[in-house]
Amino acid sequence: MRFIVWDFDNTLAHRPGMWSQCLADVANEAAPGATFTRERFVPHLASGFPWHTPEAAHPGLSSPEAWWSALSPVLEQALVQGAGMSPLRAAQLAPQVRSRYLAPDAWCVYDDVQPTLIELSKTRWNHMILSNHVPELPSLVASLGLAHHFRLVLSSATLGYEKPHPSAFAAAIAAAPAGSRLVMVGDSFVADYKGAMSAGIQAVLVRSTHPECQHQLPDLNSLPTHLNDA
């Protein structure tokens, strides 16, 4: 069998402004008339997320409640420093980030995703997702109308390993029948491309470039031809 192992963020879909915009929205809603921009929060989100330390396993955070609880101090501190809130107020508002971040209408699926998935499926490619993401990734994929394309959705939050950790890719390999051909498709040279290649998985970098990357495409439009000609 042939499997494409897809990254999610900035490969299949994106959330404009990501975490910093989410925090700005929460802060502005809590203080009518406030005009906090995402740039106020960006410097305070540069560490503390599991994918910032991919070498560290975190199997103890595999439940949604445990994962979000561990992230809460990061979100609270960003609200304190970025919006000047009191620690108490930040602690009250931080839980709102979870539902706001996962709101389907905040996400945009790239225009080339559905046509590419359909075309690849017609040529007997199977699809799974392996992404550094939140525990609710499978439900987010479903809410965006993409779930029917994928045999499996693997999130680092529930795996306990972040790409490029070898165990993250081992989970994808284990999910496919023995002897399957796997190809990783993602936008991160380190997490997706190099991580997959180190695990013995072919890889294609999309929507970004890197001088050391042998296989890279500007978007998904030419991916079916690239894969079926390889």
CSV table of C-alpha atoms in Angstrom, one decimal:
chain,number,residue,atom,x,y,z
A,1,MET,CA,0.0,0.0,0.0
A,2,ARG,CA,1.0,3.6,-0.5
A,3,PHE,CA,0.5,6.2,2.2
A,4,ILE,CA,1.0,9.9,2.3
A,5,VAL,CA,1.7,11.1,5.8
A,6,TRP,CA,0.4,14.7,5.9
A,7,ASP,CA,1.4,17.5,8.2
A,8,PHE,CA,-1.6,19.7,9.1
A,9,ASP,CA,-0.7,23.3,10.1
A,10,ASN,CA,0.4,25.3,7.1
A,11,THR,CA,0.2,22.3,4.9
A,12,LEU,CA,-3.5,21.4,4.7
A,13,ALA,CA,-4.9,24.3,6.7
A,14,HIS,CA,-3.9,27.4,8.6
A,15,ARG,CA,-5.3,29.6,11.3
A,16,PRO,CA,-4.4,33.2,10.5
A,17,GLY,CA,-2.4,34.7,13.4
A,18,MET,CA,-2.3,31.3,15.1
A,19,TRP,CA,-1.9,31.4,18.9
A,20,SER,CA,-1.0,35.0,19.2
A,21,GLN,CA,-4.1,36.1,17.4
A,22,CYS,CA,-6.2,33.8,19.5
A,23,LEU,CA,-4.8,35.4,22.7
A,24,ALA,CA,-5.4,38.9,21.2
A,25,ASP,CA,-9.1,38.0,20.5
A,26,VAL,CA,-9.6,36.7,24.0
A,27,ALA,CA,-8.0,39.8,25.6
A,28,ASN,CA,-10.0,42.2,23.4
A,29,GLU,CA,-13.3,40.4,24.1
A,30,ALA,CA,-12.6,40.6,27.9
A,31,ALA,CA,-12.0,44.3,27.8
A,32,PRO,CA,-14.4,46.1,25.4
A,33,GLY,CA,-12.7,48.9,23.6
A,34,ALA,CA,-9.3,47.2,23.8
A,35,THR,CA,-7.3,47.0,20.6
A,36,PHE,CA,-4.6,44.4,21.4
A,37,THR,CA,-2.8,43.1,18.3
A,38,ARG,CA,-1.2,39.7,18.0
A,39,GLU,CA,2.2,41.3,17.9
A,40,ARG,CA,1.8,42.0,21.6
A,41,PHE,CA,1.8,38.3,22.4
A,42,VAL,CA,4.2,36.9,19.9
A,43,PRO,CA,7.4,37.4,22.1
A,44,HIS,CA,5.7,35.5,24.9
A,45,LEU,CA,4.9,32.4,23.0
A,46,ALA,CA,8.4,31.5,21.8
A,47,SER,CA,8.8,28.7,24.3
A,48,GLY,CA,6.7,26.5,26.5
A,49,PHE,CA,4.8,24.5,23.9
A,50,PRO,CA,5.7,20.8,23.6
A,51,TRP,CA,6.9,21.3,20.0
A,52,HIS,CA,9.5,23.8,21.2
A,53,THR,CA,11.4,20.9,22.8
A,54,PRO,CA,10.7,18.0,20.4
A,55,GLU,CA,13.5,16.0,22.0
A,56,ALA,CA,11.5,15.6,25.2
A,57,ALA,CA,8.8,12.9,25.3
A,58,HIS,CA,5.6,13.8,27.1
A,59,PRO,CA,3.5,10.6,27.4
A,60,GLY,CA,2.0,11.9,30.6
A,61,LEU,CA,0.2,14.7,28.7
A,62,SER,CA,-1.7,12.4,26.3
A,63,SER,CA,-5.2,13.3,27.6
A,64,PRO,CA,-6.8,16.5,26.5
A,65,GLU,CA,-7.2,17.8,30.0
A,66,ALA,CA,-3.6,17.1,31.0
A,67,TRP,CA,-2.3,18.7,27.8
A,68,TRP,CA,-4.2,21.9,28.1
A,69,SER,CA,-3.5,22.1,31.8
A,70,ALA,CA,0.3,21.9,31.1
A,71,LEU,CA,-0.1,24.7,28.5
A,72,SER,CA,-2.1,26.9,30.8
A,73,PRO,CA,0.9,28.6,32.5
A,74,VAL,CA,2.2,29.6,29.1
A,75,LEU,CA,-1.1,31.2,28.0
A,76,GLU,CA,-1.6,32.9,31.4
A,77,GLN,CA,1.9,34.4,31.3
A,78,ALA,CA,1.4,35.6,27.8
A,79,LEU,CA,-1.8,37.4,28.8
A,80,VAL,CA,-0.1,39.0,31.8
A,81,GLN,CA,2.9,40.2,29.8
A,82,GLY,CA,1.1,41.0,26.5
A,83,ALA,CA,-2.0,42.5,27.8
A,84,GLY,CA,-0.9,43.8,31.2
A,85,MET,CA,-3.5,41.6,33.0
A,86,SER,CA,-3.3,40.6,36.6
A,87,PRO,CA,-2.3,36.9,37.1
A,88,LEU,CA,-5.7,36.2,38.5
A,89,ARG,CA,-7.5,37.7,35.5
A,90,ALA,CA,-5.2,35.9,33.2
A,91,ALA,CA,-5.9,32.6,34.9
A,92,GLN,CA,-9.6,33.2,34.5
A,93,LEU,CA,-9.4,33.9,30.8
A,94,ALA,CA,-6.7,31.3,29.7
A,95,PRO,CA,-9.3,28.4,29.5
A,96,GLN,CA,-11.1,30.4,26.8
A,97,VAL,CA,-8.2,30.0,24.4
A,98,ARG,CA,-9.0,26.3,24.0
A,99,SER,CA,-12.4,26.7,22.5
A,100,ARG,CA,-11.5,29.8,20.5
A,101,TYR,CA,-8.4,28.1,19.0
A,102,LEU,CA,-10.5,25.1,17.9
A,103,ALA,CA,-13.3,27.1,16.4
A,104,PRO,CA,-13.7,25.8,12.8
A,105,ASP,CA,-14.5,29.2,11.4
A,106,ALA,CA,-11.1,30.4,12.5
A,107,TRP,CA,-9.4,27.9,10.2
A,108,CYS,CA,-8.8,28.1,6.4
A,109,VAL,CA,-8.3,25.0,4.3
A,110,TYR,CA,-6.0,25.7,1.4
A,111,ASP,CA,-7.8,25.7,-2.0
A,112,ASP,CA,-5.5,23.0,-3.4
A,113,VAL,CA,-6.1,20.5,-0.6
A,114,GLN,CA,-9.4,18.9,-1.6
A,115,PRO,CA,-8.6,18.5,-5.3
A,116,THR,CA,-5.2,17.1,-4.5
A,117,LEU,CA,-6.5,14.6,-2.0
A,118,ILE,CA,-9.2,13.4,-4.4
A,119,GLU,CA,-6.7,13.0,-7.3
A,120,LEU,CA,-4.2,11.1,-5.2
A,121,SER,CA,-6.9,8.8,-3.8
A,122,LYS,CA,-7.9,8.0,-7.4
A,123,THR,CA,-4.3,6.8,-8.0
A,124,ARG,CA,-4.5,4.5,-4.9
A,125,TRP,CA,-2.7,6.7,-2.4
A,126,ASN,CA,-4.0,6.4,1.1
A,127,HIS,CA,-3.8,9.3,3.6
A,128,MET,CA,-3.0,9.8,7.2
A,129,ILE,CA,-2.1,12.9,9.2
A,130,LEU,CA,0.9,13.2,11.6
A,131,SER,CA,1.0,16.7,13.1
A,132,ASN,CA,2.5,18.6,16.0
A,133,HIS,CA,-0.9,19.7,17.3
A,134,VAL,CA,-3.5,19.8,20.0
A,135,PRO,CA,-5.3,16.7,21.3
A,136,GLU,CA,-8.5,17.7,19.5
A,137,LEU,CA,-6.9,17.5,16.0
A,138,PRO,CA,-9.1,14.6,14.8
A,139,SER,CA,-12.3,16.5,15.6
A,140,LEU,CA,-10.9,19.7,14.0
A,141,VAL,CA,-10.1,17.8,10.8
A,142,ALA,CA,-13.7,16.5,10.8
A,143,SER,CA,-15.2,19.9,11.4
A,144,LEU,CA,-13.3,21.2,8.4
A,145,GLY,CA,-14.8,18.6,6.2
A,146,LEU,CA,-11.6,16.6,5.6
A,147,ALA,CA,-12.0,13.5,7.8
A,148,HIS,CA,-13.3,11.3,5.0
A,149,HIS,CA,-10.0,11.5,3.2
A,150,PHE,CA,-7.9,10.1,6.1
A,151,ARG,CA,-7.5,6.6,7.5
A,152,LEU,CA,-6.0,8.0,10.6
A,153,VAL,CA,-5.2,11.3,12.3
A,154,LEU,CA,-2.2,11.3,14.7
A,155,SER,CA,-1.6,14.3,16.9
A,156,SER,CA,1.7,14.7,18.8
A,157,ALA,CA,-0.4,15.7,21.8
A,158,THR,CA,-1.8,12.2,22.2
A,159,LEU,CA,1.2,10.4,20.9
A,160,GLY,CA,3.5,12.0,23.5
A,161,TYR,CA,6.1,12.8,20.9
A,162,GLU,CA,6.7,15.8,18.6
A,163,LYS,CA,8.2,15.7,15.2
A,164,PRO,CA,11.0,15.3,14.4
A,165,HIS,CA,11.3,12.8,17.3
A,166,PRO,CA,11.8,9.3,15.8
A,167,SER,CA,9.0,7.9,17.9
A,168,ALA,CA,6.5,10.2,16.2
A,169,PHE,CA,7.4,8.8,12.8
A,170,ALA,CA,7.5,5.3,14.2
A,171,ALA,CA,3.8,5.7,15.1
A,172,ALA,CA,3.0,6.5,11.5
A,173,ILE,CA,5.0,3.5,10.2
A,174,ALA,CA,3.3,1.2,12.7
A,175,ALA,CA,-0.1,2.5,11.5
A,176,ALA,CA,0.5,1.3,7.9
A,177,PRO,CA,0.5,-2.3,6.8
A,178,ALA,CA,4.0,-3.9,6.7
A,179,GLY,CA,5.8,-3.2,3.5
A,180,SER,CA,3.9,0.0,2.7
A,181,ARG,CA,5.5,2.9,1.0
A,182,LEU,CA,5.2,6.1,3.1
A,183,VAL,CA,5.9,9.7,1.9
A,184,MET,CA,5.8,12.6,4.3
A,185,VAL,CA,4.4,15.9,3.0
A,186,GLY,CA,4.8,19.0,5.1
A,187,ASP,CA,6.0,22.6,5.3
A,188,SER,CA,8.7,22.3,7.9
A,189,PHE,CA,12.2,21.3,6.7
A,190,VAL,CA,13.3,20.2,10.2
A,191,ALA,CA,10.2,18.6,11.6
A,192,ASP,CA,8.7,17.1,8.5
A,193,TYR,CA,11.4,16.7,5.8
A,194,LYS,CA,14.5,15.9,7.8
A,195,GLY,CA,12.5,14.1,10.5
A,196,ALA,CA,10.9,11.8,8.0
A,197,MET,CA,14.1,11.2,6.0
A,198,SER,CA,15.9,10.3,9.3
A,199,ALA,CA,13.2,7.8,10.0
A,200,GLY,CA,13.6,6.2,6.6
A,201,ILE,CA,10.5,7.8,5.1
A,202,GLN,CA,10.5,9.7,1.8
A,203,ALA,CA,9.6,13.3,2.1
A,204,VAL,CA,8.4,16.3,0.1
A,205,LEU,CA,8.6,19.9,1.4
A,206,VAL,CA,5.6,22.0,0.4
A,207,ARG,CA,4.7,25.7,0.7
A,208,SER,CA,8.3,26.6,1.8
A,209,THR,CA,11.8,26.2,0.5
A,210,HIS,CA,15.2,25.2,1.9
A,211,PRO,CA,18.5,25.1,0.2
A,212,GLU,CA,19.3,21.6,1.5
A,213,CYS,CA,16.0,20.1,0.4
A,214,GLN,CA,16.0,17.8,-2.6
A,215,HIS,CA,12.2,17.6,-3.1
A,216,GLN,CA,10.2,20.7,-2.6
A,217,LEU,CA,7.1,22.2,-4.2
A,218,PRO,CA,5.5,25.6,-3.9
A,219,ASP,CA,2.0,24.2,-3.4
A,220,LEU,CA,0.1,20.9,-3.7
A,221,ASN,CA,-1.0,21.3,-7.4
A,222,SER,CA,1.9,19.4,-8.8
A,223,LEU,CA,2.2,16.8,-5.9
A,224,PRO,CA,0.2,14.0,-7.7
A,225,THR,CA,2.5,14.2,-10.7
A,226,HIS,CA,5.6,14.4,-8.5
A,227,LEU,CA,4.6,11.3,-6.5
A,228,ASN,CA,3.3,9.2,-9.3
A,229,ASP,CA,6.4,9.9,-11.5
A,230,ALA,CA,8.8,9.1,-8.7
